[in-house]
Coordinates of C-alpha atoms and ligand atoms in Angstrom, one line a residue:
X1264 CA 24.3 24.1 3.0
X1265 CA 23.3 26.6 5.3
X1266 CA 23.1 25.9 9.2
X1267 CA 19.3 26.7 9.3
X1268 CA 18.8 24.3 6.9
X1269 CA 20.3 21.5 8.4
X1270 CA 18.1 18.8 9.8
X1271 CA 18.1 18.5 13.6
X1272 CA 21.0 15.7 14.4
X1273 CA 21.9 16.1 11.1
X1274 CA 25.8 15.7 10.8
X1275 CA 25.8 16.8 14.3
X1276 CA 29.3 14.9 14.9
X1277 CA 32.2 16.6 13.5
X1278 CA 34.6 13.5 14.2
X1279 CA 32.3 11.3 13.1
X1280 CA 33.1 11.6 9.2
X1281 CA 32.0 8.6 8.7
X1282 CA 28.0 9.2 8.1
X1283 CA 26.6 8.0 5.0
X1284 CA 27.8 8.1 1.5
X1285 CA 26.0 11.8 0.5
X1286 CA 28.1 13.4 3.1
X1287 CA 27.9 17.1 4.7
X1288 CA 25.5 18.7 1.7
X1289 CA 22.0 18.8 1.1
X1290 CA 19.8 15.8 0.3
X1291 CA 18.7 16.5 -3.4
X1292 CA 15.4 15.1 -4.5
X1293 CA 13.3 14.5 -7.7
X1294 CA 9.6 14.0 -7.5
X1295 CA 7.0 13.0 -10.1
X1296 CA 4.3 13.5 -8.1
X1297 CA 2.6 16.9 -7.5
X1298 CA 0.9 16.1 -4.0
X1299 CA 1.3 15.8 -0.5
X1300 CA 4.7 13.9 -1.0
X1301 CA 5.9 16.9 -3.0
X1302 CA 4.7 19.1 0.2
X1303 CA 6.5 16.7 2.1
X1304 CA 9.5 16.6 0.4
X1305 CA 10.2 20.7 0.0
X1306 CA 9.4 21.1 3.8
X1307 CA 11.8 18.7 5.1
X1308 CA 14.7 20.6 6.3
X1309 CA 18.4 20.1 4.5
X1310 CA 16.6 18.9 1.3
X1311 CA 16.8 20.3 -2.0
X1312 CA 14.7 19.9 -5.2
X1313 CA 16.7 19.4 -8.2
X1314 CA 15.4 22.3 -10.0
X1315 CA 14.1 21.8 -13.8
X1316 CA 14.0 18.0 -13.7
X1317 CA 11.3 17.2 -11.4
X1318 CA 7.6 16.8 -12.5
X1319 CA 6.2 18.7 -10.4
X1320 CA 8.5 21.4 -11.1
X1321 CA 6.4 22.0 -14.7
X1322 CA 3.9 23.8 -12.7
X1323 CA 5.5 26.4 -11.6
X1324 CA 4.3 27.3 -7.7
X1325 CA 4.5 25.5 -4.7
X1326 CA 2.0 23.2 -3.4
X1327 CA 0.8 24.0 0.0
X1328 CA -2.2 21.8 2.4
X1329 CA -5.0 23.5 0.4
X1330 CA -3.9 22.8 -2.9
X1331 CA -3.2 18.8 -2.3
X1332 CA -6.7 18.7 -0.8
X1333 CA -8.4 20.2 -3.7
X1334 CA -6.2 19.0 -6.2
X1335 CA -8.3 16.2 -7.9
X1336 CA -5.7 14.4 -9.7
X1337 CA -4.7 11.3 -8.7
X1338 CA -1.9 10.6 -7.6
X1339 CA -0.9 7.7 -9.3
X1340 CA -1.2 10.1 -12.5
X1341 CA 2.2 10.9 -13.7
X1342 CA 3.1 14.4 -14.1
X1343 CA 5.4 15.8 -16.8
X1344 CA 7.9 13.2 -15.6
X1345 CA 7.9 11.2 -18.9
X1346 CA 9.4 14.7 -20.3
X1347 CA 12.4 14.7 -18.0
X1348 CA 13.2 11.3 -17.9
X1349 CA 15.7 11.6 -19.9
X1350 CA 17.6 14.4 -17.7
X1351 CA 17.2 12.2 -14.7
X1352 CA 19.3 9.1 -14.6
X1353 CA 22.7 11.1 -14.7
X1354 CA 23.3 10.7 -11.4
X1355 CA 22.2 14.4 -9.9
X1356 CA 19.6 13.0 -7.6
X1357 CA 19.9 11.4 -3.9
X1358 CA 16.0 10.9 -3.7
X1359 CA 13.5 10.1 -6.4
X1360 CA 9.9 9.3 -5.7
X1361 CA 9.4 8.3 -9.4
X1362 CA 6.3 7.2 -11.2
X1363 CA 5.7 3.3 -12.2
X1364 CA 5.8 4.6 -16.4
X1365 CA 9.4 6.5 -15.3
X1366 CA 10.0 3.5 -13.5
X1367 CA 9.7 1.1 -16.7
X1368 CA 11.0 3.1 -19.0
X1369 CA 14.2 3.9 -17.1
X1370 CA 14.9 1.2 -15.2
X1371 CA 16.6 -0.8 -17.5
X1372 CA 19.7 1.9 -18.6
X1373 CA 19.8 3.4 -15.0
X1374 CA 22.8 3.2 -13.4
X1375 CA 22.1 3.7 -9.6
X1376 CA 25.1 4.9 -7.5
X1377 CA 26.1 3.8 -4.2
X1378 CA 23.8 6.8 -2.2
X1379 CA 20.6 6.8 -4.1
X1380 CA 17.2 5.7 -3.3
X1381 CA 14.1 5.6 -5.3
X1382 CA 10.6 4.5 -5.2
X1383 CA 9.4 0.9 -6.4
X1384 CA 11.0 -2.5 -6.7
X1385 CA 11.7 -3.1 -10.6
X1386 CA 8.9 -5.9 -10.8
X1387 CA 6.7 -4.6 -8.2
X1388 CA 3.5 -5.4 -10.6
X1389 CA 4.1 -9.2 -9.0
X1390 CA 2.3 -8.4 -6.2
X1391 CA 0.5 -5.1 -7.2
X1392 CA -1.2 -6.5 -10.4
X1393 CA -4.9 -7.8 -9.5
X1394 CA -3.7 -11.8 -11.6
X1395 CA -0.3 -11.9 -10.3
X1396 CA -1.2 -11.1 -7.0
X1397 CA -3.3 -14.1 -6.7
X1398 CA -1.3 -16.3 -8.9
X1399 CA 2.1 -15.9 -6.5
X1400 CA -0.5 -16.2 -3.4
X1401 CA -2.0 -19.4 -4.9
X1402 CA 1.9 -20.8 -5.4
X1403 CA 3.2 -20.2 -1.8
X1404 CA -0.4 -21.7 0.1
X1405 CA 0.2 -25.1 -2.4
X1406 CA 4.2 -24.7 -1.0
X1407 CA 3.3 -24.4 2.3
X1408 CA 0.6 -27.2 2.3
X1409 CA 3.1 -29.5 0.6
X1410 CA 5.8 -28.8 3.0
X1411 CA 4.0 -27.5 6.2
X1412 CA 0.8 -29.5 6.0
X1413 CA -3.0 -28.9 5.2
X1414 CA -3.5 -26.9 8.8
X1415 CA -0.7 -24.2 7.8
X1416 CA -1.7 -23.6 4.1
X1417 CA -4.9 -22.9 6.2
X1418 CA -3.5 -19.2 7.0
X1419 CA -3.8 -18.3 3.3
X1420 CA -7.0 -18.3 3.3
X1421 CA -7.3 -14.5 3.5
X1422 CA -7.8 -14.1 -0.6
X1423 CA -11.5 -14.9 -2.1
X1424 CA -11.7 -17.5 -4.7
X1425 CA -10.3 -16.3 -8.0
X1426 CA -9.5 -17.1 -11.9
X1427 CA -7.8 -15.1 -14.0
X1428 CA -10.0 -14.2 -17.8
X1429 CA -9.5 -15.3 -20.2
X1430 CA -6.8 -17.8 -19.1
X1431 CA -8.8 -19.5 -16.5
X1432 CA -12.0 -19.5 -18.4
X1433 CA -13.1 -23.0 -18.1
X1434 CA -11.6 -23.5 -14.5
X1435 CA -14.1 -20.6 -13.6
X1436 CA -16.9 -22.0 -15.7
X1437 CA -16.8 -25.1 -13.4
X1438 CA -16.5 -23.6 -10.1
X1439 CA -19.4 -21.0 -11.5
X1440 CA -21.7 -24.6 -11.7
X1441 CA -20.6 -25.6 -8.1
X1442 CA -21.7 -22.2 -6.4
X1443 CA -25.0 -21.5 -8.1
X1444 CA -26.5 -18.2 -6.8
X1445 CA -23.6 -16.8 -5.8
X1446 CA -22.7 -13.3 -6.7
X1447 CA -18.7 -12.6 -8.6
X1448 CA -17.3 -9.4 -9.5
X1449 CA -15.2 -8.7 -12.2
X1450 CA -12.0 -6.6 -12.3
X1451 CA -9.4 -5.3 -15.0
X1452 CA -6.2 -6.7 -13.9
X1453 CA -4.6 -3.9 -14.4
X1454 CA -6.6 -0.9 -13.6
X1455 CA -7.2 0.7 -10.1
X1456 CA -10.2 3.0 -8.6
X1457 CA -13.2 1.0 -9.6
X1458 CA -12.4 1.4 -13.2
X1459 CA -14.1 -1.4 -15.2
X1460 CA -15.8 -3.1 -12.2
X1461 CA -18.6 -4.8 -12.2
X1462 CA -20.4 -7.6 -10.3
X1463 CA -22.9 -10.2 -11.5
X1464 CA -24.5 -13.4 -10.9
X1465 CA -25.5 -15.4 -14.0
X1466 CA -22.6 -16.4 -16.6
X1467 CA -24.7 -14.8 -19.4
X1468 CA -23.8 -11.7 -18.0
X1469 CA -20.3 -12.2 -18.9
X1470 CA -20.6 -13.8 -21.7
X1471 CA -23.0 -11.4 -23.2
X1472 CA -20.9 -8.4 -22.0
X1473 CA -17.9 -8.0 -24.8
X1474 CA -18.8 -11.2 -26.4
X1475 CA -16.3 -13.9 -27.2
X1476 CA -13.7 -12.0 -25.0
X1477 CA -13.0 -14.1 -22.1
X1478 CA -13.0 -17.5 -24.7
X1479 CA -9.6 -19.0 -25.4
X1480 CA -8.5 -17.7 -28.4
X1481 CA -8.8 -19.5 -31.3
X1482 CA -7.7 -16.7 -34.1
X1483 CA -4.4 -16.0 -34.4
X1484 CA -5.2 -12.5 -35.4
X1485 CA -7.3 -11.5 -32.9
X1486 CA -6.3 -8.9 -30.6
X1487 CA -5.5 -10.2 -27.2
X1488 CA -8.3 -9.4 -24.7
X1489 CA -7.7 -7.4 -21.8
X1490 CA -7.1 -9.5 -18.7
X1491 CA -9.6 -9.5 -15.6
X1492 CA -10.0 -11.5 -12.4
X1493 CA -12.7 -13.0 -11.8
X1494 CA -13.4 -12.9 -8.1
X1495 CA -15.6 -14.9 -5.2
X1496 CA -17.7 -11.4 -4.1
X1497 CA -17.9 -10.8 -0.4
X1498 CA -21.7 -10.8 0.3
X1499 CA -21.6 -10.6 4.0
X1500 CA -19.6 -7.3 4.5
X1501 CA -19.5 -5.9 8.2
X1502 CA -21.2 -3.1 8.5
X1503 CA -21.0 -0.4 10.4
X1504 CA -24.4 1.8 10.3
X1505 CA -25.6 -0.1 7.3
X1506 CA -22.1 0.7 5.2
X1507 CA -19.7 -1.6 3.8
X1508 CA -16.0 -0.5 4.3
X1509 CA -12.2 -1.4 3.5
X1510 CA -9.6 -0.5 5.1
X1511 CA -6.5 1.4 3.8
X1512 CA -3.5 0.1 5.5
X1513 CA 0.4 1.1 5.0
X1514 CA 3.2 -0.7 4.5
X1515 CA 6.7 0.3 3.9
X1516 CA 9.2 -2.4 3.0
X1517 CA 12.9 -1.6 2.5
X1518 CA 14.5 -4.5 1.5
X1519 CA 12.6 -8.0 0.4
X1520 CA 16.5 -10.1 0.8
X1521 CA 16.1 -10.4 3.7
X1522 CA 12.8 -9.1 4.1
X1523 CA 12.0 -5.7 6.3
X1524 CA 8.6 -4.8 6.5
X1525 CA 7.5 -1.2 8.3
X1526 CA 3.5 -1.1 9.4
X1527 CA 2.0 2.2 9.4
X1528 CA -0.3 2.7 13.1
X1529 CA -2.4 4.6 11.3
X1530 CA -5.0 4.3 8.2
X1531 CA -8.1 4.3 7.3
X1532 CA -11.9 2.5 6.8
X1533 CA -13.4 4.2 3.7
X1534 CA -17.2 3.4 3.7
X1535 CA -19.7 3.1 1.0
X1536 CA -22.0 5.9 0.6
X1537 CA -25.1 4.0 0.2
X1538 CA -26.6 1.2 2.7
X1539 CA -25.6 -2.2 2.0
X1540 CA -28.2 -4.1 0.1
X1541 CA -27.6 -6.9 -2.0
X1542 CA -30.7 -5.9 -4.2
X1543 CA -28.6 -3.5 -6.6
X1544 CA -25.5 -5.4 -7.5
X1545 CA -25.2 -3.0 -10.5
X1546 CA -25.0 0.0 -8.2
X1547 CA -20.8 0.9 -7.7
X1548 CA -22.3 3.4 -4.9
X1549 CA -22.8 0.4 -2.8
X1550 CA -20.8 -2.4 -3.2
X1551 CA -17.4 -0.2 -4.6
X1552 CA -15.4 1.5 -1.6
X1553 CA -12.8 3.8 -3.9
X1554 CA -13.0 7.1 -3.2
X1555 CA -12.7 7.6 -6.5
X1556 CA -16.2 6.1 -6.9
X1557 CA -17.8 7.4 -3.7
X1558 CA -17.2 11.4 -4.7
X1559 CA -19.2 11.1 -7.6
X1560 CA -22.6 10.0 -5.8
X1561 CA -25.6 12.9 -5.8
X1562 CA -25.3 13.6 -2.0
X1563 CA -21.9 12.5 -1.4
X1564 CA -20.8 15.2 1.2
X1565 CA -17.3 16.2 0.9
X1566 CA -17.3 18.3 4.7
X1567 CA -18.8 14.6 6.1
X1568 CA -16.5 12.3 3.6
X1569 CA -16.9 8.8 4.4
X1570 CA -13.2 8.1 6.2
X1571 CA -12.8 6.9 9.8
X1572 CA -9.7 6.7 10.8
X1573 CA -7.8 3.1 12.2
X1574 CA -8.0 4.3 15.6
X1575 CA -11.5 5.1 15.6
X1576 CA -12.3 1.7 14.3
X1577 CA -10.5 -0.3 16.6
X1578 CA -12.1 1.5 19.2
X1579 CA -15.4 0.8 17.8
X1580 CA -14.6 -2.7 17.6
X1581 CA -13.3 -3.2 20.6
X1582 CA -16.4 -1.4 22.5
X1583 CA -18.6 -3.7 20.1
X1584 CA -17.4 -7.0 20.6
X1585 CA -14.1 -7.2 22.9
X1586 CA -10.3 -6.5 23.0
X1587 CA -9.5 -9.8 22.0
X1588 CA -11.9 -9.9 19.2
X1589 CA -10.4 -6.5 18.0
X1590 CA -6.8 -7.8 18.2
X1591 CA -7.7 -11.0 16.2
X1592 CA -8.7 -8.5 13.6
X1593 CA -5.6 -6.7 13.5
X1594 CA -3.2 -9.7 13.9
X1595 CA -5.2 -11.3 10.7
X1596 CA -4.2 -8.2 8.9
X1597 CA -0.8 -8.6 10.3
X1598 CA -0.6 -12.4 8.6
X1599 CA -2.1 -10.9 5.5
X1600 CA 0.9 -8.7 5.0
X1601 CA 3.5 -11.0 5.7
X1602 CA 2.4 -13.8 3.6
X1603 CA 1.7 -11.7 0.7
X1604 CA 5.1 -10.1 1.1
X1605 CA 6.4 -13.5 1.4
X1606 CA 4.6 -14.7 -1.7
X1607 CA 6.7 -12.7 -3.8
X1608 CA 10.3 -12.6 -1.9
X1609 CA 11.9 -14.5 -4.0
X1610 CA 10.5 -13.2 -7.8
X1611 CA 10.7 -9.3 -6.7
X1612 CA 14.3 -8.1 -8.0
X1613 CA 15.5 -6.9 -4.6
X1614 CA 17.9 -4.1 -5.0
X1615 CA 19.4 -2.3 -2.1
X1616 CA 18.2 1.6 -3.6
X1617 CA 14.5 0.8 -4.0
X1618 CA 12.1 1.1 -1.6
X1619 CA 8.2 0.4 -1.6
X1620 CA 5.1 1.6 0.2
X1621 CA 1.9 -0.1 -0.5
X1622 CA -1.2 0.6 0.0
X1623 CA -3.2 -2.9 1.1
X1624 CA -7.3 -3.0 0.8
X1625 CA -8.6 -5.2 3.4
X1626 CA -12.2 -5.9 3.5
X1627 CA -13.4 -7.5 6.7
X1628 CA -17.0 -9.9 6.3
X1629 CA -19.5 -10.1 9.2
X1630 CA -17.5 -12.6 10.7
X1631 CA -15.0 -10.1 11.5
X1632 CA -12.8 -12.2 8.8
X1633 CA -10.3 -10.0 7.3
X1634 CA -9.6 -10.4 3.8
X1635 CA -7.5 -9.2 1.0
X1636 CA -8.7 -7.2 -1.5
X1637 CA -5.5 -5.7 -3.7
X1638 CA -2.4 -4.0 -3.0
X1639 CA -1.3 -0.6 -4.4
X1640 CA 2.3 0.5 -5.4
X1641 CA 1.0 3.9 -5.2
X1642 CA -1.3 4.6 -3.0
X1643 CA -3.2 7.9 -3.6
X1644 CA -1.4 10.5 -2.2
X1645 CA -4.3 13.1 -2.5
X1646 CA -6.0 14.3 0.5
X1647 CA -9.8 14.5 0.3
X1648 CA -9.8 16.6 3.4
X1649 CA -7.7 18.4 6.5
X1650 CA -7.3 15.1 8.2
X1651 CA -6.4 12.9 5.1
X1652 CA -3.9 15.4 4.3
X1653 CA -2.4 15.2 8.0
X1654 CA -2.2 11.4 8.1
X1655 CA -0.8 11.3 4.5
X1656 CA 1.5 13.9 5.5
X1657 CA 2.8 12.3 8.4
X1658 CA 3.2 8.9 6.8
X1659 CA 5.4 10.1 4.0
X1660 CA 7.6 12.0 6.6
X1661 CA 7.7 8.8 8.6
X1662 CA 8.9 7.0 5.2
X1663 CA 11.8 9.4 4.8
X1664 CA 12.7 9.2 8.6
X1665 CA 12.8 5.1 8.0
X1666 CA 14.6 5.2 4.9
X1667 CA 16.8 7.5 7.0
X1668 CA 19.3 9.8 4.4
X1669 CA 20.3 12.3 7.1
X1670 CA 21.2 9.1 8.8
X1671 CA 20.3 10.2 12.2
X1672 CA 19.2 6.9 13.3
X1673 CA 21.7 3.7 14.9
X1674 CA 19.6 1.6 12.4
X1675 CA 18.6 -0.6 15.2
X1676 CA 15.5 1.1 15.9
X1677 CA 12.2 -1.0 16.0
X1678 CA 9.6 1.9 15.8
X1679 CA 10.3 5.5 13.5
X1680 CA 7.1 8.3 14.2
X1681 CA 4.0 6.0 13.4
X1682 CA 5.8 2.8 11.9
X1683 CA 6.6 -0.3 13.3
X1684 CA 8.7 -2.4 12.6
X1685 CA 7.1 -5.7 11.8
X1686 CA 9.3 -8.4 10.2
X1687 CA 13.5 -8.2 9.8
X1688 CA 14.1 -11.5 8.1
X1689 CA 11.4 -13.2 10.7
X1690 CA 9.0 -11.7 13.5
X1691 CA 10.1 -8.8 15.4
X1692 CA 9.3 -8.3 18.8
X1693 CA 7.7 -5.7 20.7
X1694 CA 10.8 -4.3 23.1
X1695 CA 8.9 -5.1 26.4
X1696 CA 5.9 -7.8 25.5
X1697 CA 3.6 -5.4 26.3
X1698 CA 1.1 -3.8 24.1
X1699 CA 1.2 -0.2 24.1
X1700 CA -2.3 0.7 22.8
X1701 CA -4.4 2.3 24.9
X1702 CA -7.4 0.9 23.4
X1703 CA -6.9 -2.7 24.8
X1704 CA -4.8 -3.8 27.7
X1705 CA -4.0 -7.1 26.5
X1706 CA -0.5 -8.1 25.8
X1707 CA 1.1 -9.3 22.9
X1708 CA 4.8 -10.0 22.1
X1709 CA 4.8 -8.8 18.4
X1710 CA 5.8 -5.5 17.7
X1711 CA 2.8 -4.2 15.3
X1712 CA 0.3 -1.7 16.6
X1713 CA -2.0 -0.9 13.6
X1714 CA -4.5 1.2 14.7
X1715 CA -2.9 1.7 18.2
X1716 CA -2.6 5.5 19.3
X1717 CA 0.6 7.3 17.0
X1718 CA 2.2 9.9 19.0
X1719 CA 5.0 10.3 16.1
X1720 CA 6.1 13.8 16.5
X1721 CA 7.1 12.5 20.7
X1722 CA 8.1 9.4 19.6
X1723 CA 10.8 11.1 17.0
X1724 CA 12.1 13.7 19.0
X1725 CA 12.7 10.5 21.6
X1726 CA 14.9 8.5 19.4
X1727 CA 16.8 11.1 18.1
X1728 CA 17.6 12.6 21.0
X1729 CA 18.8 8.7 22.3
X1730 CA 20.4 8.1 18.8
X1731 CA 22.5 11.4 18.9
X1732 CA 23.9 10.4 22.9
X1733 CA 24.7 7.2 21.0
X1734 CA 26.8 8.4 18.5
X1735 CA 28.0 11.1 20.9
X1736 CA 29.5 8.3 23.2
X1737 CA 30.8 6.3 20.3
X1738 CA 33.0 9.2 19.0
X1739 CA 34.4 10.5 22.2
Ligands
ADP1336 P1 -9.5 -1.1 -7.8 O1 -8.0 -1.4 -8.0 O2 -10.2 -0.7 -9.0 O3 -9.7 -0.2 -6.6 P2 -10.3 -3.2 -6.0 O4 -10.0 -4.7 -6.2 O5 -9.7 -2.5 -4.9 O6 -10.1 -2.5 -7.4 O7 -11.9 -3.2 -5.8 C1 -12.6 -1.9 -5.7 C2 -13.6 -2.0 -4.6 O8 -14.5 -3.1 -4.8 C3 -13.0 -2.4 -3.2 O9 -12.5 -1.3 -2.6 C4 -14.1 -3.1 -2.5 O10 -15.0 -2.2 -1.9 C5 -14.9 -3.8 -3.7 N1 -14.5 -5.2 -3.8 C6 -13.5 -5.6 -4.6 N2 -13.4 -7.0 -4.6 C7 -14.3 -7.4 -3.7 C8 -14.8 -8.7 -3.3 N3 -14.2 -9.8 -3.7 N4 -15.8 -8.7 -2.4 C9 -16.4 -7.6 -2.0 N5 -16.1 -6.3 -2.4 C10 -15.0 -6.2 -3.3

C-alpha cells in the first residue's frame, strides 16, 4: 500500500503491531450497490475495490456526485451482484455492503473470517418486514405489561393499530365494527416505496378489491395470497404549510448481544406534494410521503424537492411551540428506536461481522405524537439532489468511521462525525449532561442529538487526533 494512500492515523504506530486482524494492507471492499455508498467507498483513502467481483464494477466507469443524483435506480435494486455471488464468499473481501437477495442466498454456505464485515443481520426481515415488525412489537408491549405493569407497556404505544391479511382477518373485521368512519390503509408486507398502497374506509372496499383474498383459506390448492397489513391511518398528520411529512431517521446498530445502537444527527422530513385534505383518500400525492411517489406528480419540482432537513425542523418546532415541546419530539423518537430494536434482540441472529443501518419512518400527528411508520434495511441510497447526496454521503462515511477497519479509534468513543452513540447494552450518557444543540439550551443527560447541529468533519479530526496521542502514550 502506498503511503498516499494510507488513511490519516492509519497504522501510524510502528510498535504497535497489534492493530486489527487485516493488518498493514489495504481495506478491500465489495459493493452491490451502484450509488453514493459506492462513491463513498472508492473515495475513502487506503481502500481497495476487489476488482471484477463487485456489482457495481459491471458498469464499467466510476460514479461521481452527478451521476448518484441523477441515477434513478433505487437503491435497494440489486445490481449484477446475483452474477458474482458465487466469486464472493471465498474469503477475498474485508468489506461487503451486500444486497438483502446476496444476502439470502449466500448466507447460509458463507464462511466469514475473523476480519470481515458485511451489511445486514441474517434475519433482519424481523423488524424490517411491515407484519413482523408489528408482530415482535405487539410481543414485547404484552412482556412488558405483564412484567412491568400497564403504565410501562404504555411507552409502546408509538405503532398504530394493526392486523396482519389474511391471517388476522376476522380480528380486523371486529375492530373495523368498533371504529366506524374511520379511515385504514393497506400495505404489502413486503414491498417498500408506496408500492401497492392504498387507503379506504368501508370493508367493501377490501373485500371487493381481489376478491376472496384476504379470507382464510379454505382450498388447499389455492395459491397463498400475498400478505398485507392492515393499518389504523393517521388522519390528523401535522402539517407544516398544509403538507403531511415523515421523517427519515438513521440508525446504525453494530451488535444487537449486547445491543449498540448509533443515531444519526442528521435526516430528513420528506413532505407530501399536495395539501392535506382528507377528501381524496385515493390520491397517493397526498397522503403517501415516498419519494418514490412524490417525483411522479405533474408539478413536482425537482430544483424545490420536498426535503427539509432534521435541523431545519427542529428549529421550526422549537420557534413554533417551545424547546421542550421540540425535545419531547425527539426523545419520543429516541424511545421508538430503542424499543423496536429491543423487540427483536433476542430473534435477530447476532453475529459479530454484520452490521445494520436502517432507515426508520416516523410520522408525527397534530399532537406532535410521534409514531412509527416502518423500518428499512436499506434505506435509499440515491440522492435526489446536491444536498441529499451530501447528507447521504456523509452518513455512510460516518458508518465506516464507526464500524472502524482502519481502527483508528480507542473504541470508547461516544460520538463518530454525525452519530451518537445511543444505547451500549443500556442508556448512554451524554459526557457532560449538557445538551449540545444550539437550537435549545435545555439540558438532558442522554447522549442523542437527532437533529442537533453535525459538525462531523471537526468533530473527526478531534477524536483522531486524541485517539492517536492515546495510542501514542500507550506504546511508548
Ligand atoms: P413503503 O414501505 O411502501 O414506503 P410505508 O409503510 O412507509 O410503506 O408507507 C408509505 C407512506 O404512506 C408513508 O411514508 C406515509 O407517508 C404513509 N403512511 C403509511 N402508513 C401510514 C399510517 N398508518 N398513517 C398515515 N400515513 C401512513
Amino acid at each position: 500500500m502506498s503511503k498516499i494512500n494510507r488513511v490519516p492515523g492509519y497504522m501510524q504506530s510502528k510498535g504497535n503491531r497489534n492493530r486489527g486482524p487485516i493488518g498493514d494492507r489495504e481495506i478491500r471492499y465489495k459493493c452491490s450497490m451502484q450509488n453514493t455508498i459506492l462513491d463513498v467507498l472508492r473515495a475513502r483513502p487506503g481502500w481497495q475495490e476487489v476488482s471484477g467481483t463487485t456489482g457495481a464494477s459491471s458498469s464499467g466507469g466510476t460514479t461521481s456526485a452527478k451521476t448518484s443524483t441523477q441515477n434513478s435506480t433505487p437503491s435497494n435494486q440489486a445490481t449484477g451482484s446475483a452474477t458474482t455471488s458465487s466469486k464472493s464468499s471465498d474469503g477475498d473481501w474485508d468489506f461487503y455492503w451486500c444486497d438483502r437477495e446476496w444476502l439470502h442466498a449466500n448466507y447460509d454456505t458463507m464462511f466469514l473470517q475473523e476480519h470481515q464485515k458485511i451489511l445486514h443481520f441474517r434475519n433482519h426481515y424481523e423488524l424490517t418486514r411491515k407484519n413482523l415488525m408489528v408482530k415482535n412489537l405487539k410481543r414485547l408491549r404484552k412482556q412488558t405489561e405483564r412484567e412491568m405493569g400497564k403504565k410501562e407497556a404504555e411507552s409502546f404505544d408509538f405503532f398504530p393499530t394493526t392486523y396482519e391479511l389474511p391471517s388476522e382477518y376476522h380480528i380486523f373485521v371486529e375492530e373495523f365494527k368498533k371504529n366506524p368512519g374511520i379511515i385504514w390503509i393497506m400495505k404489502p408486507a413486503a414491498k417498500s416505496q408506496g408500492r401497492g398502497i392504498f387507503l379506504f374506509r368501508k370493508l367493501k372496499d377490501i373485500t371487493d378489491w381481489k376478491k376472496g383474498e384476504y379470507q382464510p383459506l379454505t382450498d388447499p390448492n389455492r395459491e397463498v395470497p400475498e400478505t398485507y397489513v392492515v393499518q389504523r391511518y393517521i388522519e390528523d398528520p401535522y402539517l407544516i404549510g398544509g403538507r403531511k411529512f415523515d421523517i427519515r431517521v438513521y440508525v446504525l446498530v453494530v451488535s444487537y448481544n449486547p445491543l449498540k445502537v448509533w443515531l444519526y444527527r442528521s435526516g430528513f422530513a420528506r413532505f407530501s406534494n399536495s395539501r392535506f385534505s382528507l377528501d381524496s383518500i385515493e390520491d397517493a400525492y397526498v397522503h403517501l410521503t415516498n419519494v418514490a411517489v412524490q417525483k411522479t406528480a405533474p408539478d413536482y419540482d425537482p430544483d424545490k424537492g420536498c426535503k427539509w432537513a432534521t435541523q431545519q425542523l427542529r428549529q421550526y418546532l422549537t420557534a413554533k411551540h417551545s424547546a421542550d415541546a421540540a425535545r419531547k419530539v425527539f426523545q419520543g423518537i429516541d424511545n421508538i428506536i430503542i424499543k423496536s430494536l429491543q423487540s427483536v434482540q433476542k430473534i435477530i441472529i447476532n453475529d459479530k461481522h454484520c452490521f445494520e443501518m436502517y432507515g426508520y419512518d416516523v410520522l408525527l400527528d397534530a399532537n406532535l405524537k410521534p409514531w412509527l411508520i416502518e423500518i428499512n434495511a436499506s434505506p435509499s441510497l440515491t440522492a435526489s439532489g446536491k444536498d441529499d447526496y451530501d447528507l447521504k454521503y456523509g452518513v455512510l462515511n460516518d458508518v465506516l468511521n464507526v464500524l472502524d477497519l482502519e481502527n483508528r479509534l480507542t473504541g470508547k468513543e461516544k460520538r463518530v462525525g454525525g452519530f451518537d452513540l445511543i444505547w451500549d447494552d443500556g442508556p448512554v450518557l451524554a459526557d457532560d449532561g449538557s445538551m449540545e444543540c444550539s437550537v435549545n439550551g435545555t439540558s438532558t443527560t442522554a447522549n442523542s442529538f437527532l437533529g442537533c447541529h453535525c459538525e462531523r468533519k471537526k468533530q473527526l479530526r478531534e477524536i483522531y487526533t486524541a485517539a492517536q496521542a492515546l495510542k501514542k502514550t500507550a506504546v511508548s
